[in-house]
PDB file of C-alpha atoms in Angstrom:
ATOM      1  CA  MET A   1     114.723  96.941  33.069  1.00  0.00           C
ATOM      2  CA  MET A   2     118.373  97.876  33.628  1.00  0.00           C
ATOM      3  CA  ARG A   3     117.704 101.389  32.351  1.00  0.00           C
ATOM      4  CA  ALA A   4     114.823 101.884  34.833  1.00  0.00           C
ATOM      5  CA  LEU A   5     117.022 100.678  37.689  1.00  0.00           C
ATOM      6  CA  SER A   6     119.787 103.088  36.668  1.00  0.00           C
ATOM      7  CA  GLY A   7     117.279 105.937  36.591  1.00  0.00           C
ATOM      8  CA  ARG A   8     116.083 105.106  40.088  1.00  0.00           C
ATOM      9  CA  ILE A   9     119.628 104.961  41.405  1.00  0.00           C
ATOM     10  CA  VAL A  10     120.433 108.356  39.884  1.00  0.00           C
ATOM     11  CA  LEU A  11     117.186 109.765  41.281  1.00  0.00           C
ATOM     12  CA  GLY A  12     117.982 108.354  44.737  1.00  0.00           C
ATOM     13  CA  ILE A  13     121.471 109.865  44.695  1.00  0.00           C
ATOM     14  CA  ALA A  14     120.083 113.231  43.553  1.00  0.00           C
ATOM     15  CA  LEU A  15     117.467 113.210  46.319  1.00  0.00           C
ATOM     16  CA  ALA A  16     120.098 112.316  48.925  1.00  0.00           C
ATOM     17  CA  PHE A  17     122.276 115.176  47.648  1.00  0.00           C
ATOM     18  CA  LEU A  18     119.379 117.646  47.806  1.00  0.00           C
ATOM     19  CA  ALA A  19     118.430 116.488  51.311  1.00  0.00           C
ATOM     20  CA  GLY A  20     122.021 116.977  52.455  1.00  0.00           C
ATOM     21  CA  GLY A  21     122.129 120.433  50.908  1.00  0.00           C
ATOM     22  CA  ALA A  22     118.864 121.444  52.575  1.00  0.00           C
ATOM     23  CA  THR A  23     120.074 120.117  55.923  1.00  0.00           C
ATOM     24  CA  GLY A  24     123.310 122.060  55.567  1.00  0.00           C
ATOM     25  CA  PHE A  25     121.457 125.229  54.631  1.00  0.00           C
ATOM     26  CA  PHE A  26     119.117 125.082  57.630  1.00  0.00           C
ATOM     27  CA  ALA A  27     121.919 124.134  60.011  1.00  0.00           C
ATOM     28  CA  CYS A  28     123.968 127.091  58.761  1.00  0.00           C
ATOM     29  CA  ALA A  29     120.995 129.456  59.141  1.00  0.00           C
ATOM     30  CA  TRP A  30     120.400 128.247  62.705  1.00  0.00           C
ATOM     31  CA  HIS A  31     124.100 128.612  63.534  1.00  0.00           C
ATOM     32  CA  MET A  32     124.267 132.164  62.152  1.00  0.00           C
ATOM     33  CA  GLN A  33     121.182 133.170  64.124  1.00  0.00           C
ATOM     34  CA  HIS A  34     122.707 131.646  67.258  1.00  0.00           C
ATOM     35  CA  GLU A  35     126.025 133.448  66.687  1.00  0.00           C
ATOM     36  CA  PHE A  36     124.229 136.762  66.162  1.00  0.00           C
ATOM     37  CA  ALA A  37     122.379 136.327  69.458  1.00  0.00           C
ATOM     38  CA  LEU A  38     125.614 135.462  71.277  1.00  0.00           C
ATOM     39  CA  ARG A  39     127.354 138.555  69.934  1.00  0.00           C
ATOM     40  CA  HIS A  40     124.601 140.746  71.320  1.00  0.00           C
ATOM     41  CA  GLU A  41     124.772 139.073  74.716  1.00  0.00           C
ATOM     42  CA  ARG A  42     128.398 140.116  75.126  1.00  0.00           C
ATOM     43  CA  GLY A  43     128.822 143.726  76.217  1.00  0.00           C
ATOM     44  CA  MET A  44     128.595 146.175  73.365  1.00  0.00           C
ATOM     45  CA  GLY A  45     131.047 148.511  75.105  1.00  0.00           C
ATOM     46  CA  GLU A  46     133.595 145.729  75.455  1.00  0.00           C
ATOM     47  CA  ARG A  47     133.289 144.807  71.778  1.00  0.00           C
ATOM     48  CA  MET A  48     133.761 148.443  70.755  1.00  0.00           C
ATOM     49  CA  ARG A  49     136.730 148.776  73.110  1.00  0.00           C
ATOM     50  CA  GLU A  50     138.465 145.711  71.715  1.00  0.00           C
ATOM     51  CA  HIS A  51     137.776 146.778  68.143  1.00  0.00           C
ATOM     52  CA  MET A  52     139.141 150.296  68.717  1.00  0.00           C
ATOM     53  CA  LYS A  53     142.134 148.989  70.636  1.00  0.00           C
ATOM     54  CA  ARG A  54     143.012 146.564  67.862  1.00  0.00           C
ATOM     55  CA  GLN A  55     142.311 148.851  64.891  1.00  0.00           C
ATOM     56  CA  LEU A  56     143.848 152.031  66.329  1.00  0.00           C
ATOM     57  CA  ASP A  57     146.609 150.412  68.393  1.00  0.00           C
ATOM     58  CA  LEU A  58     145.585 152.457  71.454  1.00  0.00           C
ATOM     59  CA  THR A  59     147.994 152.907  74.316  1.00  0.00           C
ATOM     60  CA  PRO A  60     146.952 152.097  77.901  1.00  0.00           C
ATOM     61  CA  GLU A  61     146.650 155.831  78.613  1.00  0.00           C
ATOM     62  CA  GLN A  62     144.422 156.325  75.574  1.00  0.00           C
ATOM     63  CA  LEU A  63     142.290 153.376  76.668  1.00  0.00           C
ATOM     64  CA  ARG A  64     141.720 154.977  80.070  1.00  0.00           C
ATOM     65  CA  VAL A  65     140.438 158.118  78.341  1.00  0.00           C
ATOM     66  CA  VAL A  66     138.478 156.306  75.639  1.00  0.00           C
ATOM     67  CA  ASP A  67     136.793 153.694  77.873  1.00  0.00           C
ATOM     68  CA  PRO A  68     134.203 156.062  79.425  1.00  0.00           C
ATOM     69  CA  ILE A  69     133.308 157.435  75.989  1.00  0.00           C
ATOM     70  CA  LEU A  70     132.795 153.960  74.568  1.00  0.00           C
ATOM     71  CA  GLU A  71     130.812 152.803  77.579  1.00  0.00           C
ATOM     72  CA  GLN A  72     128.537 155.849  77.375  1.00  0.00           C
ATOM     73  CA  THR A  73     128.067 155.221  73.648  1.00  0.00           C
ATOM     74  CA  ALA A  74     127.248 151.577  74.307  1.00  0.00           C
ATOM     75  CA  GLN A  75     124.622 152.599  76.861  1.00  0.00           C
ATOM     76  CA  ARG A  76     123.080 155.076  74.430  1.00  0.00           C
ATOM     77  CA  LEU A  77     122.997 152.453  71.674  1.00  0.00           C
ATOM     78  CA  GLN A  78     121.367 149.940  74.009  1.00  0.00           C
ATOM     79  CA  ALA A  79     118.729 152.508  74.950  1.00  0.00           C
ATOM     80  CA  ILE A  80     118.030 153.066  71.242  1.00  0.00           C
ATOM     81  CA  ARG A  81     117.727 149.302  70.687  1.00  0.00           C
ATOM     82  CA  ASP A  82     115.357 148.989  73.650  1.00  0.00           C
ATOM     83  CA  GLU A  83     113.207 151.892  72.460  1.00  0.00           C
ATOM     84  CA  THR A  84     113.107 150.558  68.911  1.00  0.00           C
ATOM     85  CA  SER A  85     112.189 147.089  70.136  1.00  0.00           C
ATOM     86  CA  GLN A  86     109.376 148.526  72.217  1.00  0.00           C
ATOM     87  CA  ARG A  87     108.077 150.586  69.291  1.00  0.00           C
ATOM     88  CA  VAL A  88     108.154 147.560  66.963  1.00  0.00           C
ATOM     89  CA  SER A  89     106.313 145.457  69.543  1.00  0.00           C
ATOM     90  CA  GLN A  90     103.682 148.163  69.979  1.00  0.00           C
ATOM     91  CA  ALA A  91     103.190 148.497  66.204  1.00  0.00           C
ATOM     92  CA  MET A  92     102.754 144.734  65.869  1.00  0.00           C
ATOM     93  CA  GLU A  93     100.294 144.610  68.768  1.00  0.00           C
ATOM     94  CA  ASP A  94      98.297 147.493  67.293  1.00  0.00           C
ATOM     95  CA  ALA A  95      98.187 145.749  63.913  1.00  0.00           C
ATOM     96  CA  GLN A  96      97.080 142.461  65.456  1.00  0.00           C
ATOM     97  CA  ARG A  97      94.390 144.210  67.481  1.00  0.00           C
ATOM     98  CA  GLU A  98      93.086 145.928  64.331  1.00  0.00           C
ATOM     99  CA  LEU A  99      93.322 142.745  62.249  1.00  0.00           C
ATOM    100  CA  ALA A 100      91.392 140.765  64.845  1.00  0.00           C
ATOM    101  CA  THR A 101      88.324 142.942  64.341  1.00  0.00           C
ATOM    102  CA  HIS A 102      88.096 141.609  60.752  1.00  0.00           C
ATOM    103  CA  LEU A 103      88.705 137.939  61.539  1.00  0.00           C
ATOM    104  CA  THR A 104      86.478 135.034  62.446  1.00  0.00           C
ATOM    105  CA  PRO A 105      86.774 133.615  65.976  1.00  0.00           C
ATOM    106  CA  GLU A 106      88.780 130.694  64.575  1.00  0.00           C
ATOM    107  CA  GLN A 107      91.175 133.076  62.824  1.00  0.00           C
ATOM    108  CA  VAL A 108      91.537 135.136  66.016  1.00  0.00           C
ATOM    109  CA  ALA A 109      92.473 131.940  67.859  1.00  0.00           C
ATOM    110  CA  ARG A 110      95.099 131.153  65.192  1.00  0.00           C
ATOM    111  CA  LEU A 111      96.422 134.716  65.381  1.00  0.00           C
ATOM    112  CA  GLN A 112      96.785 134.365  69.159  1.00  0.00           C
ATOM    113  CA  LYS A 113      98.547 131.044  68.669  1.00  0.00           C
ATOM    114  CA  MET A 114     100.938 132.714  66.200  1.00  0.00           C
ATOM    115  CA  ARG A 115     101.645 135.484  68.728  1.00  0.00           C
ATOM    116  CA  HIS A 116     102.333 132.977  71.517  1.00  0.00           C
ATOM    117  CA  HIS A 117     104.653 131.031  69.217  1.00  0.00           C
ATOM    118  CA  HIS A 118     106.567 134.223  68.423  1.00  0.00           C
ATOM    119  CA  GLU A 119     106.783 135.122  72.115  1.00  0.00           C
ATOM    120  CA  ASN A 120     108.177 131.662  72.878  1.00  0.00           C
ATOM    121  CA  ILE A 121     110.854 132.170  70.232  1.00  0.00           C
ATOM    122  CA  LEU A 122     111.799 135.522  71.770  1.00  0.00           C
ATOM    123  CA  ARG A 123     111.848 133.995  75.242  1.00  0.00           C
ATOM    124  CA  HIS A 124     114.063 131.156  73.970  1.00  0.00           C
ATOM    125  CA  ARG A 125     116.492 133.732  72.541  1.00  0.00           C
ATOM    126  CA  GLY A 126     116.549 135.552  75.857  1.00  0.00           C
ATOM    127  CA  GLU A 127     114.663 138.568  74.591  1.00  0.00           C
ATOM    128  CA  ARG A 128     111.730 139.931  76.532  1.00  0.00           C
ATOM    129  CA  ARG A 129     108.793 142.005  75.543  1.00  0.00           C
ATOM    130  CA  HIS A 130     108.551 145.336  77.309  1.00  0.00           C
ATOM    131  CA  GLN A 131     104.906 144.874  78.127  1.00  0.00           C
ATOM    132  CA  PRO A 132     102.457 141.986  78.207  1.00  0.00           C
ATOM    133  CA  PRO A 133     100.494 141.260  75.036  1.00  0.00           C
ATOM    134  CA  PRO A 134      97.101 142.946  74.767  1.00  0.00           C
ATOM    135  CA  PRO A 135      93.978 140.983  75.624  1.00  0.00           C
ATOM    136  CA  PRO A 136      92.091 139.607  72.612  1.00  0.00           C
ATOM    137  CA  PRO A 137      89.416 141.951  71.257  1.00  0.00           C
ATOM    138  CA  ASP A 138      85.802 141.104  71.902  1.00  0.00           C
ATOM    139  CA  GLN A 139      84.093 139.455  68.960  1.00  0.00           C
ATOM    140  CA  PRO A 140      80.623 140.779  67.980  1.00  0.00           C
TER     141      PRO A 140
END
């Protein structure tokens, strides 16, 4: 009887430890995702400027010359990110459109629900799609 009670206590402690570890893991993952999003909200040019200033110990005169270069680079990088995001979105929409032709109506409804869920996540992060999602394909 005492041995069974001891086993249950050990099991309870182990489960509590595992639950705490899982909670910590998911909280850390959420925090890292949040931090990543915040870093991208801040101006890329400003981050590059501060990094260069700190790492190269730039003088005020050098900063005046370097600032336009860094700002132009930041704008080019943002354009690349925007284009890449649009291309990824288009590829996913094309794949979903093609997949839908092989799915049952119930599966198409679930696929649409998955897409709306993903769009809500992007909206929550402050990201926007470049174009509205395609209409669902007609089922035969």
